[in-house]
Short mmCIF file of N, CA and C in Angstrom, two decimals:
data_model
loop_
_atom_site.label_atom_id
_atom_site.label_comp_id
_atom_site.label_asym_id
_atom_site.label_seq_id
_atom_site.Cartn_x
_atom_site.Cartn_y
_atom_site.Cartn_z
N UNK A 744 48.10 102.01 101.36
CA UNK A 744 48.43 100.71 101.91
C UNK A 744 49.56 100.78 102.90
N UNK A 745 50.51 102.02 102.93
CA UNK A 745 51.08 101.83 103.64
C UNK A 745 52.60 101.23 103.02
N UNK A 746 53.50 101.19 104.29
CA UNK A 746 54.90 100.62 104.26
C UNK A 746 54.91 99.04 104.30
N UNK A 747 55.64 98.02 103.30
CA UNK A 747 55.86 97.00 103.63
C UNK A 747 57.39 96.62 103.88
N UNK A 748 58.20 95.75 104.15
CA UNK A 748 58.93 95.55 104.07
C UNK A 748 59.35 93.89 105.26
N UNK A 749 60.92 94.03 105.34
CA UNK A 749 61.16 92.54 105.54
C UNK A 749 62.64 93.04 106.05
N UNK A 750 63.11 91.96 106.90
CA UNK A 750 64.32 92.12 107.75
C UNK A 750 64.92 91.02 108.01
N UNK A 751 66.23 91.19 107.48
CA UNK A 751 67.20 89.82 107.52
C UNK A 751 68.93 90.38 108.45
N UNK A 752 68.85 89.07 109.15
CA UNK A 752 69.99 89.51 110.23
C UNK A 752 71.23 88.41 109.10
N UNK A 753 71.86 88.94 108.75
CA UNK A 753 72.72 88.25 108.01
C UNK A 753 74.21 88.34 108.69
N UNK A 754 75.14 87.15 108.28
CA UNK A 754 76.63 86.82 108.93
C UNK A 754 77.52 86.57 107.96
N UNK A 755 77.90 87.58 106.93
CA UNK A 755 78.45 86.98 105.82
C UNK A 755 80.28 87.04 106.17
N UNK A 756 80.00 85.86 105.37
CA UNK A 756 82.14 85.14 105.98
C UNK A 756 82.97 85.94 104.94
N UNK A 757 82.77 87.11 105.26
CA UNK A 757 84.01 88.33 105.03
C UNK A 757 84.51 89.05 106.01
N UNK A 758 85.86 89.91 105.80
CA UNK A 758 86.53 90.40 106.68
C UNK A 758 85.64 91.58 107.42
N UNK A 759 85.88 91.66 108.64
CA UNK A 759 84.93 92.67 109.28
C UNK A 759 84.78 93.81 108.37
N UNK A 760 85.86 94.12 108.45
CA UNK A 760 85.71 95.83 107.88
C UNK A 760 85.47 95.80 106.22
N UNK A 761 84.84 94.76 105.72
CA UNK A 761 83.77 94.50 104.35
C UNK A 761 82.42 94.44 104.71
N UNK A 762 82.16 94.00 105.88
CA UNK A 762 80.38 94.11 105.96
C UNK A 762 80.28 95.85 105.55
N UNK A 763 80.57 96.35 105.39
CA UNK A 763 80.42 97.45 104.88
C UNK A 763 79.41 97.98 103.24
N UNK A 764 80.10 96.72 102.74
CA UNK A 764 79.82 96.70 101.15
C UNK A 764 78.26 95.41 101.37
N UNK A 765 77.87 94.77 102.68
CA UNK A 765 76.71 94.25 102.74
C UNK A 765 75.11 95.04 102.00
N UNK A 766 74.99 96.54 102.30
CA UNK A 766 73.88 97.11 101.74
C UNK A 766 74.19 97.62 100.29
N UNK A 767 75.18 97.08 99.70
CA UNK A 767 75.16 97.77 98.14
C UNK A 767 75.02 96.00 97.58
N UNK A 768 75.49 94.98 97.78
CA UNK A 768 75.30 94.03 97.78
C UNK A 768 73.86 93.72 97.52
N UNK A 769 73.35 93.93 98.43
CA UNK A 769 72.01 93.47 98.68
C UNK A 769 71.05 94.54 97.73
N UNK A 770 71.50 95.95 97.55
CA UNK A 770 70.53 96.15 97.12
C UNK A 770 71.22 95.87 95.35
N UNK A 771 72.29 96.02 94.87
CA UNK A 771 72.15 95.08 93.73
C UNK A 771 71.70 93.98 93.05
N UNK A 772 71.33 92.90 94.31
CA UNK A 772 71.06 91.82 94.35
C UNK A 772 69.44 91.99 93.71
N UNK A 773 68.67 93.18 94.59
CA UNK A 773 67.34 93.53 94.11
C UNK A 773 67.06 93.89 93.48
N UNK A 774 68.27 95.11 92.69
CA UNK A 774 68.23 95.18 91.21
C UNK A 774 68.01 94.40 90.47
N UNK A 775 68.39 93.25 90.72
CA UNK A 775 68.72 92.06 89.63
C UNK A 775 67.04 91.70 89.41
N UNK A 776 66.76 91.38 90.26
CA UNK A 776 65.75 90.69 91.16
C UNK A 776 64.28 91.44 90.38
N UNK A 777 64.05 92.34 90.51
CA UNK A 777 63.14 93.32 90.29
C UNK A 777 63.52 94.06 88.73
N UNK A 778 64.54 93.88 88.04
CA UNK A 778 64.51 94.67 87.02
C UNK A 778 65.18 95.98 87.31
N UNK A 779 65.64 96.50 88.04
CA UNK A 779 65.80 97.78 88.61
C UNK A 779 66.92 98.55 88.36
N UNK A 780 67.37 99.50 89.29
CA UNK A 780 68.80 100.44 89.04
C UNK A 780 68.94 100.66 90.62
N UNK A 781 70.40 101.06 90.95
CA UNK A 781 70.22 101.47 91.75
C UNK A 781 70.52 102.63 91.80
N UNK A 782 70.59 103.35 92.94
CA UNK A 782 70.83 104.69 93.19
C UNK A 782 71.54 105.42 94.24
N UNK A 783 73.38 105.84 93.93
CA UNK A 783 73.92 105.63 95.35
C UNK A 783 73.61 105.74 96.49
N UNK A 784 74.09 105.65 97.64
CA UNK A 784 74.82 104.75 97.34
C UNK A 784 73.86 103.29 97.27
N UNK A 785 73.20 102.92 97.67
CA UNK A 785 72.39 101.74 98.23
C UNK A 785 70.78 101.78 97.58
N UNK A 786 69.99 102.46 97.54
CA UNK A 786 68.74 102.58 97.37
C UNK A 786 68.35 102.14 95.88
N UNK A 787 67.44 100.92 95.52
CA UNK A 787 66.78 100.00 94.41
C UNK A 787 66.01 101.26 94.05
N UNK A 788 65.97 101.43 92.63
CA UNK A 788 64.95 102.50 91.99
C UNK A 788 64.31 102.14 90.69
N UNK A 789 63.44 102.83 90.22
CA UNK A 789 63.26 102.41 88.75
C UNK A 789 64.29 103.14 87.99
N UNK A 790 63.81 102.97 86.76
CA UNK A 790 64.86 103.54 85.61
C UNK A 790 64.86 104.99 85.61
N UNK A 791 63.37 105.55 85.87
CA UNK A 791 62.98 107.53 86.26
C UNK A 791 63.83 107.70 87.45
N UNK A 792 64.10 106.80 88.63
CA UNK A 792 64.60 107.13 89.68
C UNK A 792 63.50 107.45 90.70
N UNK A 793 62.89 106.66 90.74
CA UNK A 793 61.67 106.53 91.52
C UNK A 793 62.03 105.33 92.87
N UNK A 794 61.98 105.77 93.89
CA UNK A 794 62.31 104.28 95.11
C UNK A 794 61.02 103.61 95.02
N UNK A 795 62.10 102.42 94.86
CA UNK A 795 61.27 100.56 95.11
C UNK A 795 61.44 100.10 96.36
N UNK A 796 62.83 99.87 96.75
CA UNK A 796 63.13 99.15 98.02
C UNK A 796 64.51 100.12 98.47
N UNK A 797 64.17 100.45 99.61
CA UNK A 797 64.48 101.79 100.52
C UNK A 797 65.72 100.23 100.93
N UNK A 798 66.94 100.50 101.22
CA UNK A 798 68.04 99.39 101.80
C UNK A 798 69.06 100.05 102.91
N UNK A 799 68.38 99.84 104.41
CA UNK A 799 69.07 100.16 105.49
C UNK A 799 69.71 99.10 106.22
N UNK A 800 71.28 99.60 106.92
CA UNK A 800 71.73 97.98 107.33
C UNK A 800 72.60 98.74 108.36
N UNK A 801 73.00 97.84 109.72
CA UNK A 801 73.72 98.20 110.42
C UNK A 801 73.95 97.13 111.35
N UNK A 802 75.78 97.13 111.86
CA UNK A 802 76.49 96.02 111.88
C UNK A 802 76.23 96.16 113.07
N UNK A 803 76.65 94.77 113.98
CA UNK A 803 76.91 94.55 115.20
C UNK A 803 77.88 93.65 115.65
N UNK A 804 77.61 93.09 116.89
CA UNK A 804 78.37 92.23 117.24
C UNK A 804 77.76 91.27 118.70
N UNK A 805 77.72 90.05 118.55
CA UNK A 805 77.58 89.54 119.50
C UNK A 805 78.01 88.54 119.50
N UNK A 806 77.28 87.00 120.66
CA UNK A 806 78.44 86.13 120.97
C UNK A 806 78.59 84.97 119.62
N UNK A 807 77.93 85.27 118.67
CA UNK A 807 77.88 84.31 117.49
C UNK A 807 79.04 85.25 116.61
N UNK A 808 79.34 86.42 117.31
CA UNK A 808 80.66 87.40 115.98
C UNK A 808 79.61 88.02 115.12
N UNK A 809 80.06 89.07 114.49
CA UNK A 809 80.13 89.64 113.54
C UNK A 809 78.21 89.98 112.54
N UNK A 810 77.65 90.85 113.08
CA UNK A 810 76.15 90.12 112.12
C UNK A 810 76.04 91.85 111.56
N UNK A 811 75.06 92.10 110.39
CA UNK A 811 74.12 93.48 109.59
C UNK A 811 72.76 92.59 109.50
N UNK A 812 71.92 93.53 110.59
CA UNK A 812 71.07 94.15 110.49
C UNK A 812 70.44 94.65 108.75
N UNK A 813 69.66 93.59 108.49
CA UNK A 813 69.82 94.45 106.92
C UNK A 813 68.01 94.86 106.92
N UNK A 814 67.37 95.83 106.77
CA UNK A 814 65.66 95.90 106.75
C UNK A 814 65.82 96.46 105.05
N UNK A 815 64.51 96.06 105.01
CA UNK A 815 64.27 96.21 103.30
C UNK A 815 62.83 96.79 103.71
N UNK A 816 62.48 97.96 103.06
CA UNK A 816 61.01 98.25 103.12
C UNK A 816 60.50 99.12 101.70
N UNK A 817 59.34 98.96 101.32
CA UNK A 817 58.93 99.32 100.52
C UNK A 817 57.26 100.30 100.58
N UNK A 818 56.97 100.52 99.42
CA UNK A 818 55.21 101.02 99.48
C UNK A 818 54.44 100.09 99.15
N UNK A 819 53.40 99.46 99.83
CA UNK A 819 52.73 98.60 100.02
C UNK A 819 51.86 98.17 99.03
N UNK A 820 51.74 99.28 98.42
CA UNK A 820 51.19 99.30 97.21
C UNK A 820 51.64 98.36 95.92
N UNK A 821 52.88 98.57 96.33
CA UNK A 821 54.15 97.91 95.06
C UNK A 821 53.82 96.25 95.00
N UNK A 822 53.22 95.86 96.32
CA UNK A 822 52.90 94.54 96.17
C UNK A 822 54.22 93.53 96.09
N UNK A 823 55.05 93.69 96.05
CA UNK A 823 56.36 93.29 96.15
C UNK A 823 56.73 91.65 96.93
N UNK A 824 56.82 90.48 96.32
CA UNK A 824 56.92 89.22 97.29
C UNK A 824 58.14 89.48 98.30
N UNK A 825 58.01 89.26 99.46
CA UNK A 825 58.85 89.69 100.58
C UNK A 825 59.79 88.25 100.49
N UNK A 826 59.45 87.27 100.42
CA UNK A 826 60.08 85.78 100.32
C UNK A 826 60.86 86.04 99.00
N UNK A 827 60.46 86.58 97.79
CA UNK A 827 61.40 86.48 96.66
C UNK A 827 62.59 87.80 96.77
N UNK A 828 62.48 88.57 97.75
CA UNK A 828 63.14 89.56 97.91
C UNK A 828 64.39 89.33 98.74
N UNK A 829 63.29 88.05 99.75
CA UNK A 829 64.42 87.68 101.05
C UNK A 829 65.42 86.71 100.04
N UNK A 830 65.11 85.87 99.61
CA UNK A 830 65.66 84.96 98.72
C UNK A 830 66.93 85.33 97.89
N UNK A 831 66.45 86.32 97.22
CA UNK A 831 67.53 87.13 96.13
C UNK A 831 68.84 87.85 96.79
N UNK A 832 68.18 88.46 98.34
CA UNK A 832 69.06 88.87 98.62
C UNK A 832 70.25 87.79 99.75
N UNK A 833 69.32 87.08 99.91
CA UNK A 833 70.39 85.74 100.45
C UNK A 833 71.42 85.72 99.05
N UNK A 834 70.57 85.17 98.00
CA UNK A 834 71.20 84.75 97.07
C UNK A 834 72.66 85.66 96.52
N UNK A 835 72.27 86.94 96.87
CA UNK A 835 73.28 87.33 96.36
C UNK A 835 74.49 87.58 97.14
N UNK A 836 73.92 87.71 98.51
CA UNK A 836 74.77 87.66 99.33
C UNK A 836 75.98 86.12 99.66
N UNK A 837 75.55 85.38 99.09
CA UNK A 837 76.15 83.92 99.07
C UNK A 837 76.86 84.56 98.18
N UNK A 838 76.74 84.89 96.83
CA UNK A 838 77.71 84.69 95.47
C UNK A 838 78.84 86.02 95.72
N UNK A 839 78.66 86.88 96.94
CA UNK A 839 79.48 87.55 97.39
C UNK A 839 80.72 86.59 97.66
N UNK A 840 79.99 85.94 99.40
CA UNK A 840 80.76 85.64 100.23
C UNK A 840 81.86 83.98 99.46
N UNK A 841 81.26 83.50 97.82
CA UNK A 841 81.70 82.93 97.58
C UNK A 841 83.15 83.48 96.27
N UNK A 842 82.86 84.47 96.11
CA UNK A 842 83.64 85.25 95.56
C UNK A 842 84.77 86.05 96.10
N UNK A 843 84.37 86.34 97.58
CA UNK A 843 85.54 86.43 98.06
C UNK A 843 86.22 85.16 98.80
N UNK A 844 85.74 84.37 99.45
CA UNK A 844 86.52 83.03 99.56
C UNK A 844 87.51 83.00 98.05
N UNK A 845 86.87 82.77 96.82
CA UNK A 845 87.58 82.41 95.87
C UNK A 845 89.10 83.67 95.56
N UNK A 846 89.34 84.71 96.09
CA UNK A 846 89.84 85.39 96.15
C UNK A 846 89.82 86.57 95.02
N UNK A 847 88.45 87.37 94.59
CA UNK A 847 87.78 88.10 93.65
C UNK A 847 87.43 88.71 94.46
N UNK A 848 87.91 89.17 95.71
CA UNK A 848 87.59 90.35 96.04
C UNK A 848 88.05 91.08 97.35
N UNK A 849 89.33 90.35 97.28
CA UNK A 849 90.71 91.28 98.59
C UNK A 849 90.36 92.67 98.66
N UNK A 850 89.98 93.79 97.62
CA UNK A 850 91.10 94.74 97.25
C UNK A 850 89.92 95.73 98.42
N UNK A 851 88.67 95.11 98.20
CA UNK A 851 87.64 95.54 99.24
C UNK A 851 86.34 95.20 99.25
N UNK A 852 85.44 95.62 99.72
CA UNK A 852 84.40 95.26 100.02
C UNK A 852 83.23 94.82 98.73
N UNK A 853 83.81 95.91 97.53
CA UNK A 853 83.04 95.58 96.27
C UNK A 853 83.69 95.24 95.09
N UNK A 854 84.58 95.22 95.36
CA UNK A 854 85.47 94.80 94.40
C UNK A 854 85.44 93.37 93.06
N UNK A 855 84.55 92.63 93.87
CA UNK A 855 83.63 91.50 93.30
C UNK A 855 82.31 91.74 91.89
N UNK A 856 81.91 93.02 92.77
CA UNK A 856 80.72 93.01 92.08
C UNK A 856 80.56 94.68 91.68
N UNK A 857 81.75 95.21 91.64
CA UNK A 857 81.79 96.59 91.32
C UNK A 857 81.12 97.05 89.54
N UNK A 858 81.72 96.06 88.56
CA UNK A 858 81.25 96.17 86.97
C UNK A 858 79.62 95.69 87.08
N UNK A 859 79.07 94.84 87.92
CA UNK A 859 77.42 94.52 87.82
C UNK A 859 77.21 95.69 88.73
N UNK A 860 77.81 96.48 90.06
CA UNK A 860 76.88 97.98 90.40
C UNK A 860 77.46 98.73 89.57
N UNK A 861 78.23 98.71 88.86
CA UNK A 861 78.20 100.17 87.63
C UNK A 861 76.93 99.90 86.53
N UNK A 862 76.68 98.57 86.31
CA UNK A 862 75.51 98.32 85.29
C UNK A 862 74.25 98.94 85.80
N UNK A 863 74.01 98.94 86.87
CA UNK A 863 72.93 99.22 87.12
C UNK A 863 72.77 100.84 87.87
N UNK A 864 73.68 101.08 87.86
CA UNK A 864 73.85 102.31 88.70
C UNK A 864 73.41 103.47 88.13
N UNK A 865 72.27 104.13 88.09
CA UNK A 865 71.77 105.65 87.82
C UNK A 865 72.26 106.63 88.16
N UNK A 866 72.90 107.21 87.23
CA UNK A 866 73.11 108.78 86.79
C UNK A 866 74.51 108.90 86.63
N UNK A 867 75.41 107.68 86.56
CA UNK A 867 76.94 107.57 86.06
C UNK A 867 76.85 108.42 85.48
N UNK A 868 77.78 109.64 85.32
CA UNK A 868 78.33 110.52 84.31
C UNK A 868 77.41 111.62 83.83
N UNK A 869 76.00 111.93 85.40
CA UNK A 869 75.22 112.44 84.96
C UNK A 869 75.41 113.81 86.21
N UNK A 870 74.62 114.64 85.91
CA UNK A 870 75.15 115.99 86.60
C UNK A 870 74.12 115.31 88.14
N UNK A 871 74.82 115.84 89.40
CA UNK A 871 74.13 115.64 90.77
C UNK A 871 74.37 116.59 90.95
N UNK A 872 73.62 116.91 92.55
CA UNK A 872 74.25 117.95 93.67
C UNK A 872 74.38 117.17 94.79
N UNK A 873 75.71 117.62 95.52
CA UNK A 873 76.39 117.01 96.36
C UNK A 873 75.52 117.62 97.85
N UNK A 874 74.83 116.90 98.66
CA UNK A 874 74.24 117.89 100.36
C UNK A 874 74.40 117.04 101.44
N UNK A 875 74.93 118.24 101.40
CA UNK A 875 75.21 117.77 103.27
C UNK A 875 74.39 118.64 104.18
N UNK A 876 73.93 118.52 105.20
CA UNK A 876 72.62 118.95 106.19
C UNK A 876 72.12 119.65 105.52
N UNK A 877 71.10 119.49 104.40
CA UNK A 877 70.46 119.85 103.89
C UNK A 877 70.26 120.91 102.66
N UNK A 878 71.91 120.84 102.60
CA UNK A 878 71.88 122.07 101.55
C UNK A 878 73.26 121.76 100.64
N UNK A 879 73.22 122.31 99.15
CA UNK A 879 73.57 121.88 98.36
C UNK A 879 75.33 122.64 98.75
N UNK A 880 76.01 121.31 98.51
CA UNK A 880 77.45 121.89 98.92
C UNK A 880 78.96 121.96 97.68
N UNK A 881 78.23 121.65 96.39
CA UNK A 881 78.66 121.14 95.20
C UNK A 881 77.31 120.49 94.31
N UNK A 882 78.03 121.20 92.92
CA UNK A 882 77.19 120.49 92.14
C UNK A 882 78.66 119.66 91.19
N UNK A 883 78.12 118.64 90.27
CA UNK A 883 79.27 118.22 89.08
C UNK A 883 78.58 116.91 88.51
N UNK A 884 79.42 116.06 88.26
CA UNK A 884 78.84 114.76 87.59
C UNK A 884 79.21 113.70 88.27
N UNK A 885 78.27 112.50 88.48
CA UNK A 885 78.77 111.36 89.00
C UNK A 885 80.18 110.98 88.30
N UNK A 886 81.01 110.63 88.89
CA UNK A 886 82.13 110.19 87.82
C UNK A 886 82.47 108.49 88.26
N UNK A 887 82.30 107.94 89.47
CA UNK A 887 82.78 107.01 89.61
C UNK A 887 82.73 106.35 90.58
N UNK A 888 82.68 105.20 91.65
CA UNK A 888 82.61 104.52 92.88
C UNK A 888 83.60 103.41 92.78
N UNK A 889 84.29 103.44 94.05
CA UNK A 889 85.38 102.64 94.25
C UNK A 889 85.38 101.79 95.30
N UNK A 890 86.42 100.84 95.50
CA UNK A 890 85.62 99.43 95.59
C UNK A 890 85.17 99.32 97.02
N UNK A 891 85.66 100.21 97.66
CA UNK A 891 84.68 100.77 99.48
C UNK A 891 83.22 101.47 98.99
N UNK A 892 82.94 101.83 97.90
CA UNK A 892 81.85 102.27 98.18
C UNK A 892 81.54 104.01 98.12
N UNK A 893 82.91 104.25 98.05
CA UNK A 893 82.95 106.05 98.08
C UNK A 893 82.69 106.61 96.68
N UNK A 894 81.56 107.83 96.35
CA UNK A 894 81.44 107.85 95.06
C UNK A 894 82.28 109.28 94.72
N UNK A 895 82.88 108.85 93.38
CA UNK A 895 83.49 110.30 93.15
C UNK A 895 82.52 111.10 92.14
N UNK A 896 82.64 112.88 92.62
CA UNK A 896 82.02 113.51 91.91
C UNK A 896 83.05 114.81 90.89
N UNK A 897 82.92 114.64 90.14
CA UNK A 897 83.71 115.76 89.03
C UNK A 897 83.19 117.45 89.43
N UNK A 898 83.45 118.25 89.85
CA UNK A 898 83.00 119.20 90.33
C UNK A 898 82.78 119.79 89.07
N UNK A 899 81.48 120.93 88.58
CA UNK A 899 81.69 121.93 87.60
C UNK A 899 82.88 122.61 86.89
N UNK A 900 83.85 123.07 87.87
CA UNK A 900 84.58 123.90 87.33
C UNK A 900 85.75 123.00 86.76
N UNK A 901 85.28 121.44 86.84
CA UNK A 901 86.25 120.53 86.91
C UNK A 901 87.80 120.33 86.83
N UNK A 902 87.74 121.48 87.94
CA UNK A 902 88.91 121.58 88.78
C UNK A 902 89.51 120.72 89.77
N UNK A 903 88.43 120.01 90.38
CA UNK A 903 88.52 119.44 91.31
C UNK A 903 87.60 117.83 91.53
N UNK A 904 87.76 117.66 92.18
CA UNK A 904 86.74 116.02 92.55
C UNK A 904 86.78 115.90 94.43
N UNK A 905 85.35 115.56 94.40
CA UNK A 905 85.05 115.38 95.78
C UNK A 905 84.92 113.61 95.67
N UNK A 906 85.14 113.37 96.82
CA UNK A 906 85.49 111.86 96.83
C UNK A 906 84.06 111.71 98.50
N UNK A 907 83.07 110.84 97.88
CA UNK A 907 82.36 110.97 99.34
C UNK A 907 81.73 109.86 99.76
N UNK A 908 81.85 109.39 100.92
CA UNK A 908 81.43 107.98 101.50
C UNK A 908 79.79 108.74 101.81
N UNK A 909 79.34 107.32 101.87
CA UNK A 909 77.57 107.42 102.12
C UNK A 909 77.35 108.23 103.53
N UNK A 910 78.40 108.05 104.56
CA UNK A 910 77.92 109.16 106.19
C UNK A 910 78.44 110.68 105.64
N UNK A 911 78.81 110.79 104.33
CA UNK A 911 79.17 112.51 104.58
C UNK A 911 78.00 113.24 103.76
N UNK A 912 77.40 112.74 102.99
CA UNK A 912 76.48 113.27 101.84
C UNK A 912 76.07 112.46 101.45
N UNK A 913 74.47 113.04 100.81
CA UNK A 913 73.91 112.61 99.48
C UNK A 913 74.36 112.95 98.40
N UNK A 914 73.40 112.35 97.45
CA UNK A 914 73.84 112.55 96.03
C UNK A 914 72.48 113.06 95.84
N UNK A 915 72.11 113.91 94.55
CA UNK A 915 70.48 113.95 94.34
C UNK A 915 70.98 114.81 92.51
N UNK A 916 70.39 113.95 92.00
CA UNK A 916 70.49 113.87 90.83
C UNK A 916 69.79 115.26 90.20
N UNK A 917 70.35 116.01 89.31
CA UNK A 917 69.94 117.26 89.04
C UNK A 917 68.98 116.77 87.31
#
């Protein structure tokens, strides 16, 4: 059947340098939504770790200020309502932008909704390998994500901890 998916230009009334935390947002939101987990940093999965809804987003700027680009796509197969998807993720994106108005969530971008993405988050405290262009650059355990979004990993010899935002590496669950 092919790829389905759906695309929302969203303007959420947070500080610029928080649209950042817009695609973990959203794809928590689909967690919710679908039953799901996610899988760092951003990507909706099942509970095996199987992708549901693939969550790509990227910011801009024009004469209205500040907008993400958010596309949601899936396997066509999945049958997935695109309206209850768009919905949820409005929805959750509101209970963001109303959470930080209320002041629940200065410290950064996830800071709001950091204990509901640890709930759902696959492979907390579970062994990964860390890759960068394609090849494994560390192995250790998920240990943790902080409220930008950077996940920390416990290295094997747990000597050490790599601290890594979503542009330096994957994660891929061992």
């Amino acid at each position: 059947m092919g790829v389905a998916g759906t695309s929302l230009t969203l303007r959420p009334s947070v500080p610029m340098g928080f649209v950042t935390g817009v695609p973990y947002v959203c794809a928590l939101a689909l967690a919710h939504e679908l039953g799901a987990r996610v899988a760092w940093p951003h990507e909706v999965v099942t509970g095996a770790g199987d992708e549901l809804v693939s969550v790509e987003a990227r910011a801009g700027y024009d004469d209205e200020g500040v907008f993400v680009r958010c596309d949601l796509t899936w396997e066509g197969e999945r049958n997935l309502d695109a309206a209850a998807i768009e919905r949820a993720v409005l929805d959750g994106i509101g209970a963001w932008e109303g959470a930080y108005a209320a002041g629940r969530g200065s410290a950064g971008p996830l800071a709001s909704v950091l204990g509901d993405y640890f709930d759902v988050l696959l492979g907390m405290g579970e062994r990964v390998e860390v890759v960068r262009g394609g090849r494994v650059i560390g192995r250790g355990a998920l240990a943790g994500v902080d409220v930008w979004g950077r996940a920390t990993v416990r290295l094997e010899d747990a000597a050490q901890e790599l601290e890594i935002a979503p542009e330096q590496a994957l994660l891929r669950r061992v």
